[in-house]
Short mmCIF file of C-alpha atoms in Angstrom, two decimals:
data_model
loop_
_atom_site.label_atom_id
_atom_site.label_comp_id
_atom_site.label_asym_id
_atom_site.label_seq_id
_atom_site.Cartn_x
_atom_site.Cartn_y
_atom_site.Cartn_z
CA UNK H 305 -35.47 1.90 22.33
CA UNK H 306 -37.19 3.85 19.55
CA UNK H 307 -34.27 3.15 17.20
CA UNK H 308 -34.43 -0.57 17.99
CA UNK H 309 -38.14 -0.65 17.24
CA UNK H 310 -37.58 1.11 13.90
CA UNK H 311 -34.82 -1.38 13.03
CA UNK H 312 -37.13 -4.31 13.89
CA UNK H 313 -39.88 -2.91 11.69
CA UNK H 314 -37.41 -2.37 8.84
CA UNK H 315 -36.27 -6.01 9.03
CA UNK H 316 -39.89 -7.23 9.10
CA UNK H 317 -40.77 -5.22 5.98
CA UNK H 318 -37.54 -6.22 4.22
CA UNK H 319 -38.37 -9.92 4.57
CA UNK H 320 -41.68 -9.31 2.79
CA UNK H 321 -40.07 -7.79 -0.32
CA UNK H 322 -40.08 -9.56 -3.66
CA UNK H 323 -36.28 -9.37 -3.93
CA UNK H 324 -35.80 -10.99 -0.54
CA UNK H 325 -38.36 -13.69 -1.33
CA UNK H 326 -36.83 -14.59 -4.71
CA UNK H 327 -33.31 -14.64 -3.34
CA UNK H 328 -34.01 -16.83 -0.34
CA UNK H 329 -37.12 -18.89 -1.16
CA UNK H 330 -36.54 -20.03 -4.75
CA UNK H 331 -35.97 -23.67 -5.73
CA UNK H 332 -33.85 -25.23 -8.46
CA UNK H 333 -30.79 -24.06 -10.43
CA UNK H 334 -32.67 -21.18 -12.03
CA UNK H 335 -33.62 -19.78 -8.65
CA UNK H 336 -30.04 -20.15 -7.42
CA UNK H 337 -28.77 -18.20 -10.42
CA UNK H 338 -31.42 -15.53 -9.94
CA UNK H 339 -30.54 -15.26 -6.27
CA UNK H 340 -26.89 -14.74 -7.23
CA UNK H 341 -27.79 -11.92 -9.62
CA UNK H 342 -30.06 -10.22 -7.11
CA UNK H 343 -27.38 -10.53 -4.47
CA UNK H 344 -25.15 -8.07 -6.37
CA UNK H 345 -21.63 -8.41 -5.01
CA UNK H 346 -22.36 -11.36 -2.72
CA UNK H 347 -20.89 -14.28 -4.67
CA UNK H 348 -22.30 -17.75 -3.90
CA UNK H 349 -18.84 -19.10 -3.17
CA UNK H 350 -18.24 -16.31 -0.71
CA UNK H 351 -20.62 -17.91 1.77
CA UNK H 352 -17.98 -20.53 2.50
CA UNK H 353 -16.05 -18.02 4.60
CA UNK H 354 -16.15 -18.72 8.31
CA UNK H 355 -16.10 -16.22 11.12
CA UNK H 356 -12.38 -16.95 11.40
CA UNK H 357 -11.58 -15.47 7.99
CA UNK H 358 -8.23 -14.21 9.22
CA UNK H 359 -6.99 -17.70 10.07
CA UNK H 360 -3.58 -18.67 8.68
CA UNK H 361 -3.72 -20.21 5.21
CA UNK H 362 -1.36 -22.02 2.86
CA UNK H 363 0.25 -20.30 -0.17
CA UNK H 364 0.84 -22.01 -3.52
CA UNK H 365 4.52 -22.64 -2.78
CA UNK H 366 7.03 -21.89 -0.06
CA UNK H 367 7.33 -18.11 0.35
CA UNK H 368 10.56 -16.24 0.93
CA UNK H 369 8.63 -13.27 2.32
CA UNK H 370 6.37 -14.06 5.26
CA UNK H 371 5.65 -10.38 5.88
CA UNK H 372 5.70 -7.15 3.85
CA UNK H 373 6.38 -3.52 4.73
CA UNK H 374 5.39 -1.32 1.79
CA UNK H 375 6.58 2.29 2.03
CA UNK H 376 4.75 4.53 -0.43
CA UNK H 377 5.94 8.11 -0.97
CA UNK H 378 2.66 9.68 -2.08
CA UNK H 379 3.16 12.30 -4.78
CA UNK H 380 6.03 10.47 -6.52
CA UNK H 381 9.65 11.31 -5.62
CA UNK H 382 12.02 12.23 -8.44
CA UNK H 383 14.19 9.27 -9.40
CA UNK H 384 16.57 11.69 -11.15
CA UNK H 385 17.48 13.37 -7.87
CA UNK H 386 17.82 10.16 -5.87
CA UNK H 387 18.84 6.93 -7.62
CA UNK H 388 18.85 7.18 -11.44
CA UNK H 389 22.11 9.01 -12.15
CA UNK H 390 22.22 10.68 -15.57
CA UNK H 391 25.47 12.65 -16.13
CA UNK H 392 24.39 13.44 -19.71
CA UNK H 393 21.38 15.29 -18.33
CA UNK H 394 23.79 17.78 -16.71
CA UNK H 395 25.03 18.77 -20.18
CA UNK H 396 21.51 19.44 -21.40
CA UNK H 397 20.45 21.55 -18.42
CA UNK H 398 18.55 24.60 -19.73
CA UNK H 399 18.36 23.31 -23.32
CA UNK H 400 14.99 23.09 -25.11
CA UNK H 401 13.43 19.65 -24.75
CA UNK H 402 13.87 17.43 -27.86
CA UNK H 403 10.74 17.22 -30.00
CA UNK H 404 10.61 13.41 -29.77
CA UNK H 405 10.06 13.69 -26.02
CA UNK H 406 6.90 15.71 -26.61
CA UNK H 407 5.21 14.46 -29.77
CA UNK H 408 2.21 12.28 -28.99
CA UNK H 409 2.89 12.38 -25.25
CA UNK H 410 0.54 13.38 -22.46
CA UNK H 411 1.64 15.27 -19.37
CA UNK H 412 -0.24 16.52 -16.36
CA UNK H 413 0.87 20.16 -16.74
CA UNK H 414 3.66 20.66 -19.30
CA UNK H 415 2.67 22.70 -22.36
CA UNK H 416 4.73 23.99 -25.25
CA UNK H 417 8.49 23.34 -25.21
CA UNK H 418 10.01 23.05 -21.72
CA UNK H 419 13.69 23.24 -20.81
CA UNK H 420 15.68 20.20 -19.75
CA UNK H 421 16.61 20.13 -16.06
CA UNK H 422 19.82 18.58 -14.76
CA UNK H 423 19.89 16.52 -11.53
CA UNK H 424 19.92 18.62 -8.37
CA UNK H 425 21.65 16.01 -6.20
CA UNK H 426 25.34 15.07 -6.20
CA UNK H 427 25.84 11.39 -7.01
CA UNK H 428 28.47 8.85 -5.99
CA UNK H 429 28.72 5.08 -5.92
CA UNK H 430 28.29 3.26 -2.62
CA UNK H 431 28.80 -0.21 -1.20
CA UNK H 432 30.41 -3.19 -2.86
CA UNK H 433 27.57 -3.11 -5.37
CA UNK H 434 28.59 0.37 -6.54
CA UNK H 435 25.02 1.66 -6.36
CA UNK H 436 24.61 5.24 -7.60
CA UNK H 437 22.92 7.35 -4.92
CA UNK H 438 22.70 11.08 -4.30
CA UNK H 439 23.58 13.17 -1.29
CA UNK H 440 19.85 13.49 -0.61
CA UNK H 441 19.91 10.04 1.07
CA UNK H 442 23.12 9.82 3.17
CA UNK H 443 21.73 7.23 5.60
CA UNK H 444 20.45 4.95 2.85
CA UNK H 445 23.93 5.01 1.35
CA UNK H 446 25.08 2.99 4.37
CA UNK H 447 22.76 0.11 3.48
CA UNK H 448 23.27 0.29 -0.30
CA UNK H 449 24.22 -3.39 -0.49
CA UNK H 450 20.85 -4.44 0.95
CA UNK H 451 18.89 -2.73 -1.83
CA UNK H 452 17.53 -4.19 -5.04
CA UNK H 453 16.75 -1.35 -7.46
CA UNK H 454 14.27 -1.51 -10.32
CA UNK H 455 15.10 1.53 -12.46
CA UNK H 456 12.92 0.83 -15.49
CA UNK H 457 9.46 1.02 -13.91
CA UNK H 458 6.59 2.39 -15.99
CA UNK H 459 2.86 2.85 -15.47
CA UNK H 460 -0.29 3.70 -17.42
CA UNK H 461 -1.47 6.64 -15.31
CA UNK H 462 -0.02 10.15 -14.92
CA UNK H 463 -2.41 11.57 -12.31
CA UNK H 464 -1.97 10.78 -8.63
CA UNK H 465 -5.22 9.08 -7.60
CA UNK H 466 -5.55 6.65 -10.55
CA UNK H 467 -1.79 5.94 -10.48
CA UNK H 468 -1.92 5.14 -6.76
CA UNK H 469 -4.94 2.91 -7.32
CA UNK H 470 -3.14 1.09 -10.13
CA UNK H 471 -0.02 0.63 -8.01
CA UNK H 472 -1.88 -0.75 -4.99
CA UNK H 473 -5.01 -2.40 -6.41
CA UNK H 474 -4.03 -3.32 -9.96
CA UNK H 475 -6.70 -1.06 -11.49
CA UNK H 476 -7.02 2.70 -11.97
CA UNK H 477 -10.67 2.79 -10.88
CA UNK H 478 -12.28 2.30 -7.50
CA UNK H 479 -13.57 -1.05 -6.30
CA UNK H 480 -10.62 -3.44 -6.44
CA UNK H 481 -8.86 -4.96 -3.40
CA UNK H 482 -5.51 -3.54 -2.34
CA UNK H 483 -2.29 -5.53 -2.34
CA UNK H 484 -2.38 -5.70 1.45
CA UNK H 485 -5.92 -7.08 1.34
CA UNK H 486 -4.87 -9.76 -1.13
CA UNK H 487 -1.99 -10.66 1.22
CA UNK H 488 -4.33 -10.91 4.22
CA UNK H 489 -6.81 -12.95 2.17
CA UNK H 490 -4.14 -15.34 0.93
CA UNK H 491 -1.99 -15.75 4.01
CA UNK H 492 -4.35 -14.95 6.86
CA UNK H 493 -2.93 -13.79 10.19
CA UNK H 494 -0.42 -15.36 12.53
CA UNK H 495 -1.71 -13.20 15.40
CA UNK H 496 -5.39 -13.54 16.34
CA UNK H 497 -5.24 -10.33 18.37
CA UNK H 498 -4.10 -8.05 15.56
CA UNK H 499 -5.36 -7.41 12.02
CA UNK H 500 -3.37 -8.99 9.20
CA UNK H 501 -3.13 -5.64 7.36
CA UNK H 502 -2.31 -2.37 9.15
CA UNK H 503 -1.84 1.11 7.66
CA UNK H 504 0.16 4.05 9.05
CA UNK H 505 0.10 7.51 7.46
CA UNK H 506 2.25 10.63 7.81
CA UNK H 507 2.88 13.90 6.02
CA UNK H 508 -0.25 15.67 7.19
CA UNK H 509 -2.63 14.40 4.51
CA UNK H 510 -4.07 11.16 3.18
CA UNK H 511 -2.92 9.88 -0.23
CA UNK H 512 -4.82 11.37 -3.20
CA UNK H 513 -6.69 8.11 -3.80
CA UNK H 514 -7.91 8.16 -0.20
CA UNK H 515 -8.56 5.13 1.95
CA UNK H 516 -9.63 3.12 -1.09
CA UNK H 517 -6.00 2.14 -1.68
CA UNK H 518 -6.06 0.06 1.46
CA UNK H 519 -9.65 -1.09 1.00
CA UNK H 520 -10.75 -4.68 0.47
CA UNK H 521 -12.78 -3.99 -2.69
CA UNK H 522 -14.86 -7.05 -3.55
CA UNK H 523 -13.04 -9.24 -1.00
CA UNK H 524 -14.80 -9.66 2.35
CA UNK H 525 -14.25 -6.48 4.34
CA UNK H 526 -12.42 -8.36 7.09
CA UNK H 527 -9.36 -8.07 4.81
CA UNK H 528 -9.32 -4.29 4.50
CA UNK H 529 -6.43 -2.35 6.02
CA UNK H 530 -6.90 -1.05 9.56
CA UNK H 531 -5.51 2.46 9.91
CA UNK H 532 -3.68 3.08 13.17
CA UNK H 533 -2.75 6.45 14.63
CA UNK H 534 0.36 7.50 16.53
CA UNK H 535 -1.53 9.85 18.87
CA UNK H 536 -4.50 9.18 21.17
CA UNK H 537 -6.22 5.86 20.66
CA UNK H 538 -4.19 3.91 18.05
CA UNK H 539 -7.53 2.87 16.54
CA UNK H 540 -10.61 5.06 16.92
CA UNK H 541 -12.99 3.91 19.69
CA UNK H 542 -10.68 1.10 20.81
CA UNK H 543 -10.94 2.32 24.41
CA UNK H 544 -13.96 1.59 26.58
CA UNK H 545 -16.40 4.55 26.69
CA UNK H 546 -16.73 6.44 29.95
CA UNK H 547 -18.93 4.53 32.37
CA UNK H 548 -18.69 1.28 30.42
CA UNK H 549 -16.65 -1.50 32.03
CA UNK H 550 -14.71 -4.04 29.99
CA UNK H 551 -17.02 -6.84 31.14
CA UNK H 552 -20.11 -4.88 30.09
CA UNK H 553 -18.58 -4.18 26.69
CA UNK H 554 -17.75 -7.87 26.30
CA UNK H 555 -21.33 -8.85 27.17
CA UNK H 556 -22.66 -6.26 24.72
CA UNK H 557 -20.51 -7.60 21.86
CA UNK H 558 -21.54 -11.18 22.64
CA UNK H 559 -25.21 -10.17 22.55
CA UNK H 560 -24.77 -8.32 19.23
CA UNK H 561 -22.96 -11.28 17.71
CA UNK H 562 -25.68 -13.70 18.85
CA UNK H 563 -28.16 -11.57 16.90
CA UNK H 564 -25.79 -11.47 13.91
CA UNK H 565 -25.44 -15.27 13.94
CA UNK H 566 -29.21 -15.71 13.96
CA UNK H 567 -29.48 -13.25 11.05
CA UNK H 568 -26.79 -15.11 9.13
CA UNK H 569 -28.68 -18.39 9.55
CA UNK H 570 -31.70 -16.70 7.95
CA UNK H 571 -30.12 -14.75 5.06
CA UNK H 572 -26.69 -16.42 4.57
CA UNK H 573 -24.97 -13.07 3.84
CA UNK H 574 -21.17 -13.63 4.24
CA UNK H 575 -20.65 -10.01 5.28
CA UNK H 576 -22.48 -10.86 8.53
CA UNK H 577 -19.69 -13.32 9.35
CA UNK H 578 -17.20 -10.55 8.61
CA UNK H 579 -19.10 -8.26 10.99
CA UNK H 580 -18.97 -10.90 13.73
CA UNK H 581 -15.25 -11.39 13.17
CA UNK H 582 -14.58 -7.64 13.28
CA UNK H 583 -16.51 -7.17 16.54
CA UNK H 584 -14.48 -9.95 18.12
CA UNK H 585 -11.21 -8.62 16.70
CA UNK H 586 -11.98 -5.10 17.95
CA UNK H 587 -12.48 -6.44 21.47
CA UNK H 588 -9.19 -8.36 21.41
CA UNK H 589 -7.40 -5.33 19.97
CA UNK H 590 -8.23 -3.31 23.09
CA UNK H 591 -5.38 -5.03 24.89
CA UNK H 592 -2.96 -5.89 22.08
CA UNK H 593 -2.89 -2.72 19.96
CA UNK H 594 -2.00 -0.17 22.68
CA UNK H 595 0.83 -2.44 23.85
CA UNK H 596 2.28 -2.93 20.37
CA UNK H 597 1.95 0.77 19.51
CA UNK H 598 3.77 1.86 22.70
CA UNK H 599 7.43 2.62 21.91
CA UNK H 600 8.30 3.89 25.38
CA UNK H 601 9.83 0.52 26.28
CA UNK H 602 12.12 0.54 23.25
CA UNK H 603 15.78 1.17 24.19
CA UNK H 604 16.83 4.79 23.77
CA UNK H 605 19.48 3.85 21.21
CA UNK H 606 16.79 2.28 19.01
CA UNK H 607 14.64 5.41 19.19
CA UNK H 608 17.70 7.52 18.42
CA UNK H 609 18.57 5.27 15.49
CA UNK H 610 15.17 5.94 13.91
CA UNK H 611 15.14 9.60 14.94
CA UNK H 612 11.96 9.17 16.99
CA UNK H 613 11.03 11.99 19.36
CA UNK H 614 8.84 11.31 22.38
CA UNK H 615 5.17 12.10 21.87
CA UNK H 616 5.62 13.04 18.21
CA UNK H 617 3.68 11.30 15.47
CA UNK H 618 5.98 11.15 12.45
CA UNK H 619 7.23 9.03 9.60
CA UNK H 620 10.12 7.98 11.84
CA UNK H 621 7.64 6.78 14.46
CA UNK H 622 5.74 4.85 11.79
CA UNK H 623 8.90 3.06 10.68
CA UNK H 624 9.61 1.94 14.23
CA UNK H 625 5.99 0.87 14.66
CA UNK H 626 6.21 -1.09 11.39
CA UNK H 627 9.05 -3.12 12.84
CA UNK H 628 7.09 -3.73 16.07
CA UNK H 629 4.00 -4.77 14.11
CA UNK H 630 5.74 -7.31 11.89
CA UNK H 631 7.62 -8.53 14.96
CA UNK H 632 4.15 -9.29 16.35
CA UNK H 633 3.26 -11.25 13.19
CA UNK H 634 1.21 -8.67 11.29
CA UNK H 635 1.38 -9.85 7.67
CA UNK H 636 1.29 -6.56 5.78
CA UNK H 637 2.17 -3.08 7.04
CA UNK H 638 1.59 -0.16 4.67
CA UNK H 639 3.27 3.21 5.27
CA UNK H 640 2.02 6.22 3.32
CA UNK H 641 3.93 9.51 3.53
CA UNK H 642 2.35 12.48 1.77
CA UNK H 643 4.20 15.44 0.21
CA UNK H 644 6.46 14.12 -2.56
CA UNK H 645 4.95 16.04 -5.50
CA UNK H 646 7.83 18.21 -6.80
CA UNK H 647 6.28 20.56 -9.39
CA UNK H 648 8.27 23.65 -8.43
CA UNK H 649 5.29 25.82 -7.51
CA UNK H 650 6.64 26.65 -4.04
CA UNK H 651 9.66 26.28 -1.78
CA UNK H 652 8.16 23.06 -0.36
CA UNK H 653 7.02 21.69 -3.72
CA UNK H 654 10.21 21.30 -5.75
CA UNK H 655 13.04 18.88 -6.49
CA UNK H 656 15.61 21.09 -4.78
CA UNK H 657 14.92 22.21 -1.22
CA UNK H 658 11.48 20.61 -0.92
CA UNK H 659 12.57 17.12 -1.95
CA UNK H 660 15.74 17.48 0.10
CA UNK H 661 13.63 18.25 3.19
CA UNK H 662 11.35 15.24 2.62
CA UNK H 663 14.44 13.04 2.34
CA UNK H 664 15.79 14.56 5.56
CA UNK H 665 12.59 13.46 7.32
CA UNK H 666 12.54 9.94 5.90
CA UNK H 667 16.05 8.82 4.95
CA UNK H 668 17.27 8.05 8.47
CA UNK H 669 14.21 6.06 9.62
CA UNK H 670 14.07 3.97 6.41
CA UNK H 671 17.75 3.05 6.74
CA UNK H 672 17.23 2.36 10.45
CA UNK H 673 14.29 0.08 9.65
CA UNK H 674 16.46 -2.04 7.34
CA UNK H 675 19.30 -2.16 9.87
CA UNK H 676 16.93 -3.00 12.73
CA UNK H 677 15.22 -5.78 10.78
CA UNK H 678 18.56 -7.29 9.83
CA UNK H 679 19.89 -7.04 13.39
CA UNK H 680 16.85 -9.00 14.64
CA UNK H 681 17.02 -11.63 11.90
CA UNK H 682 13.74 -10.39 10.37
CA UNK H 683 14.96 -8.92 7.09
CA UNK H 684 15.56 -12.35 5.59
CA UNK H 685 11.83 -13.13 5.46
CA UNK H 686 10.39 -9.59 5.52
CA UNK H 687 10.05 -7.85 2.18
CA UNK H 688 10.48 -4.06 2.26
CA UNK H 689 9.24 -2.12 -0.78
CA UNK H 690 9.87 1.62 -1.37
CA UNK H 691 8.55 3.84 -4.17
CA UNK H 692 5.93 6.25 -5.51
CA UNK H 693 3.12 5.98 -8.04
CA UNK H 694 5.11 7.25 -11.06
CA UNK H 695 8.28 9.20 -11.86
CA UNK H 696 9.26 12.75 -12.76
CA UNK H 697 10.20 14.20 -16.14
CA UNK H 698 13.79 15.11 -17.10
CA UNK H 699 12.30 18.44 -18.25
CA UNK H 700 11.54 21.35 -15.97
CA UNK H 701 7.83 21.89 -15.57
CA UNK H 702 6.38 24.89 -17.45
CA UNK H 703 2.79 24.89 -16.30
CA UNK H 704 0.55 26.64 -18.85
CA UNK H 705 3.71 27.35 -20.82
CA UNK H 706 5.23 29.34 -17.93
CA UNK H 707 8.37 28.22 -16.08
CA UNK H 708 7.72 27.51 -12.41
CA UNK H 709 9.37 29.77 -9.81
CA UNK H 710 11.32 26.81 -8.38
CA UNK H 711 13.04 23.79 -9.89
CA UNK H 712 10.28 21.26 -10.53
CA UNK H 713 9.43 18.25 -12.67
CA UNK H 714 6.07 17.10 -14.03
CA UNK H 715 4.50 13.64 -13.58
CA UNK H 716 6.12 11.00 -15.76
CA UNK H 717 4.73 7.54 -16.48
CA UNK H 718 7.55 6.17 -18.68
CA UNK H 719 10.37 5.93 -16.13
CA UNK H 720 10.71 5.73 -12.36
CA UNK H 721 12.58 3.80 -9.68
CA UNK H 722 11.38 1.41 -6.99
CA UNK H 723 13.61 -0.51 -4.63
CA UNK H 724 13.07 -3.63 -2.54
CA UNK H 725 15.07 -5.26 0.24
CA UNK H 726 14.97 -8.56 2.13
CA UNK H 727 12.25 -11.16 1.64
CA UNK H 728 14.11 -13.15 -0.99
CA UNK H 729 15.18 -10.39 -3.40
CA UNK H 730 18.73 -10.07 -4.67
CA UNK H 731 20.68 -7.59 -2.51
CA UNK H 732 23.09 -5.12 -4.09
CA UNK H 733 21.47 -5.47 -7.50
CA UNK H 734 20.11 -3.00 -10.05
CA UNK H 735 17.59 -4.12 -12.65
CA UNK H 736 16.68 -2.25 -15.83
CA UNK H 737 17.98 0.95 -17.37
CA UNK H 738 16.63 4.20 -18.74
CA UNK H 739 18.10 6.18 -21.62
CA UNK H 740 20.93 8.67 -21.15
CA UNK H 741 18.50 11.44 -20.18
CA UNK H 742 16.28 9.29 -17.94
CA UNK H 743 13.20 9.69 -20.11
CA UNK H 744 12.36 6.12 -21.17
CA UNK H 745 13.23 2.57 -20.13
CA UNK H 746 15.57 1.03 -22.70
CA UNK H 747 16.44 -2.25 -20.96
CA UNK H 748 14.28 -4.71 -19.01
CA UNK H 749 11.23 -2.46 -18.68
CA UNK H 750 9.02 -3.32 -15.70
CA UNK H 751 5.30 -2.55 -15.53
CA UNK H 752 3.36 -2.02 -12.30
CA UNK H 753 1.67 -5.41 -12.80
CA UNK H 754 5.11 -7.05 -13.08
CA UNK H 755 6.08 -5.59 -9.71
CA UNK H 756 2.82 -6.85 -8.19
CA UNK H 757 3.33 -10.32 -9.68
CA UNK H 758 6.83 -10.40 -8.19
CA UNK H 759 5.69 -9.35 -4.73
CA UNK H 760 3.00 -12.05 -4.76
CA UNK H 761 5.57 -14.60 -5.96
CA UNK H 762 7.87 -13.75 -3.05
CA UNK H 763 4.87 -14.28 -0.75
CA UNK H 764 4.32 -17.75 -2.22
CA UNK H 765 1.56 -17.08 -4.76
CA UNK H 766 1.26 -17.66 -8.47
CA UNK H 767 -0.39 -14.38 -9.44
CA UNK H 768 -2.27 -16.01 -12.32
CA UNK H 769 -3.88 -18.59 -10.00
CA UNK H 770 -4.41 -16.29 -7.02
CA UNK H 771 -7.99 -15.22 -7.78
CA UNK H 772 -11.35 -14.39 -6.25
CA UNK H 773 -14.77 -14.89 -7.90
CA UNK H 774 -16.68 -11.65 -8.50
CA UNK H 775 -19.49 -10.73 -10.89
CA UNK H 776 -19.21 -13.89 -12.93
CA UNK H 777 -15.46 -14.23 -13.37
CA UNK H 778 -12.29 -14.77 -11.39
CA UNK H 779 -10.41 -11.56 -10.62
CA UNK H 780 -6.77 -11.23 -9.64
CA UNK H 781 -4.51 -8.39 -8.49
CA UNK H 782 -2.62 -8.25 -11.80
CA UNK H 783 -5.83 -8.32 -13.86
CA UNK H 784 -4.83 -9.98 -17.16
CA UNK H 785 -1.17 -8.96 -17.21
CA UNK H 786 2.05 -9.18 -15.23
CA UNK H 787 5.19 -11.30 -15.29
CA UNK H 788 7.45 -12.20 -12.37
CA UNK H 789 10.76 -10.28 -12.54
CA UNK H 790 12.93 -13.36 -12.12
CA UNK H 791 16.36 -11.61 -12.18
CA UNK H 792 15.58 -9.74 -8.94
CA UNK H 793 14.89 -12.96 -7.01
CA UNK H 794 17.85 -14.24 -5.01
#
């Protein structure tokens, strides 16, 4: 009761402040403009959002991808060990790095003149498409003809957190909405009992950029990603507290939302509508989320196909859950798996055994996800994206001028590989090329903003017109850049 009385007094004093008076009591266009400035991030147009902000919406044109599963390998896997086969690099193994690879370049750790490092995987061609893939990914080899590779990716950032932010929010600094949030904002949800954007993590740690890479930024917070867990409550506090019945919790939420609606009528803050919507969504999720996140009813052969073990939270479990979530009409499912940073500082952190072990944990479930989606007729309109935040150098890392104890590669922004499948992309296709040593894109270079523009296009949006008003101008995911990669579209 004491807390409630303090809150009431705070609200009474707040309504007597000069800022509150000017924002809410002014008249005329000048007062409206002043109220907008004093409101900070609350744009005037944002007040048009209803409490049903997650309702299904209409894209600019007919999408080929109704849903997206984005698999991000946090830390950046080495393209040179997995998909970008460079036989010439074998010949240069152990040779001093050419001067032109170093002059005027910035690296995270390399200093002096490092040695070139040949690929550690054994490559062959697979499928009718003849895709080059290494022995690190034997399961993915079986679905080679479903994959659309982009081998000429490049980015502007060579450190993990800003590179992850750029990849997922279109900017290297905090505060911008994530790709999943844009998708939820643009398409809404087809399932009123589940969020439009759900996040699953594995690998033991969060991505370096933290939860900001699935945040809603300046979009209403109803569009932020909801992180689910594979152990305990799928979402924290989704269960009723001890001694609280479901009916009592329902009555409590209804009472809170009545107060929120009255407050909204007074102050017209759109975030209050978001709060109402989230309370109502949380209540509905109590029944729907535990059911969707329960894999015990999945046939044993499906669990075996993914490599799921009972009671174990893992990347394999997250892949199976991703299929269940999109099967229940969740628009955007984001999988983050930590531990792909192969510097060569330890047995786990290298492009030999360490990378091989990460592939052992993830290769089977990713291939199973593609096979499962196709078997159920979902791959056709579900876009699957796989990749990291940047690539790895063709040189062996020599941190502080010293060679690492294991085979490792430094961060590299000029060349890396991403692949997509389903959702309207061209299967069995490889776009772009890097030079003979895998250092730089020499054909059809693709920037991060180009990839984002293409994903939005597949979802039915013109990335240049898909905007949101914030701080006096219209913002978009691709900022002021980006072109759709038309050759990868089927």
